[in-house]
C-alpha positions as MATLAB code, in Angstrom:
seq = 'XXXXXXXXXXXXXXXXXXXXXXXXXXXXXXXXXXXXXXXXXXXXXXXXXXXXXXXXXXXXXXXXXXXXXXXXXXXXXXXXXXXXXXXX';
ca = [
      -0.935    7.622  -26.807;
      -1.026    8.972  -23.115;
       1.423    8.405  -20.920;
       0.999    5.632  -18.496;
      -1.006    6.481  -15.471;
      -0.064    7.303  -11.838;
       0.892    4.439   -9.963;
      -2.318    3.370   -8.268;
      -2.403    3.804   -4.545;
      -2.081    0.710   -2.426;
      -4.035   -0.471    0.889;
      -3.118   -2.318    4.137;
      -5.592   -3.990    6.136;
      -4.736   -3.913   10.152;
      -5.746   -6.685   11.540;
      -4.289   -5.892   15.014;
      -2.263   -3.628   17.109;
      -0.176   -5.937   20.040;
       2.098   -4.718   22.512;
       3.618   -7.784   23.212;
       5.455   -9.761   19.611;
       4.289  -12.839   20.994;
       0.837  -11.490   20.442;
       1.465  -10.125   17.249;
       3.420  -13.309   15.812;
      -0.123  -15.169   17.496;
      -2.164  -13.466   15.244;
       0.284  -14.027   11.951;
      -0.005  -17.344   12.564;
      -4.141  -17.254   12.861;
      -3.697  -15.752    9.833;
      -1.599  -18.171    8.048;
      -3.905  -21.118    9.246;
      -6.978  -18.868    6.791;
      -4.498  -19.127    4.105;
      -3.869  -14.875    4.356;
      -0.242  -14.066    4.430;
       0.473  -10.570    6.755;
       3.363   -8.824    7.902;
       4.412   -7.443   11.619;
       5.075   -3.902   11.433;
       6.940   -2.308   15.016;
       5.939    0.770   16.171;
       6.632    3.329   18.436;
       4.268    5.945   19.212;
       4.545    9.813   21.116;
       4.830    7.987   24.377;
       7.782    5.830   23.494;
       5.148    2.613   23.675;
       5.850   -0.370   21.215;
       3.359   -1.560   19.312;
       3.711   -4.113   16.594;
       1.054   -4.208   14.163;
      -0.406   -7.190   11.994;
      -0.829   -6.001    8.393;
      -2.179   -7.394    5.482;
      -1.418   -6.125    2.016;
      -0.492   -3.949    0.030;
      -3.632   -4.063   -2.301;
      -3.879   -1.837   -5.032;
      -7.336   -2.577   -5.946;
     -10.365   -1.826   -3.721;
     -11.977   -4.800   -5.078;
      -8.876   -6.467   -3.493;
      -9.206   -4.347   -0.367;
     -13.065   -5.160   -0.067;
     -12.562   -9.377   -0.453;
     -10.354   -9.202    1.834;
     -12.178   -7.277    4.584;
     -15.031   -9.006    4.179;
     -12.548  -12.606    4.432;
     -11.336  -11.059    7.939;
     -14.082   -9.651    9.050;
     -15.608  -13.281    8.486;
     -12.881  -14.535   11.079;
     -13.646  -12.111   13.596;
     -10.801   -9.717   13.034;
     -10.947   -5.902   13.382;
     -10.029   -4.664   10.352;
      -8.699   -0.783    9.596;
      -8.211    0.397    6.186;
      -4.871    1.959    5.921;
      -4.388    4.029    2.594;
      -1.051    4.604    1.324;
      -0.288    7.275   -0.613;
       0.048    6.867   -4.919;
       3.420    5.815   -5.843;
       4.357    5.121   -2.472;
];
């Protein structure tokens, strides 16, 4: 028998990028409302600006990764794809 494959790679959806938490924590809560659990990830970037970014996931299936784009994109969100590496 062959050994068990790779672990598959896994997917977050950005919903939004906020420099304020109130924002971010806004949107969450927009979110919750659809039924769509997400997670506030902080950021800072080269120019020492904070950003806190609405996630949703990790998928690990496209077909996951597609519902649920299409689910946002449905509520007027704009969604980026975010692959994560296998394993990860």
């Amino acid at each position: 028998a062959p050994d068990s494959p790779p672990e598959p790679a896994s997917y977050l959806l950005q919903v939004g990028a906020y420099q304020k938490f109130e924002e971010a924590d806004q949107a969450k809560a927009q979110l919750a409302l659809q039924g769509i659990s997400s997670t506030i990830q902080k950021v800072v970037n080269k120019g020492h600006e904070v950003w806190y970014r609405v996630n949703v996931g990790p998928l690990t299936s496209l077909e996951e990764v597609q519902t649920m784009r299409a689910r946002l994109l449905e509520g007027g969100a704009k969604v980026v794809v975010i692959k994560q590496g296998a394993g990860q």
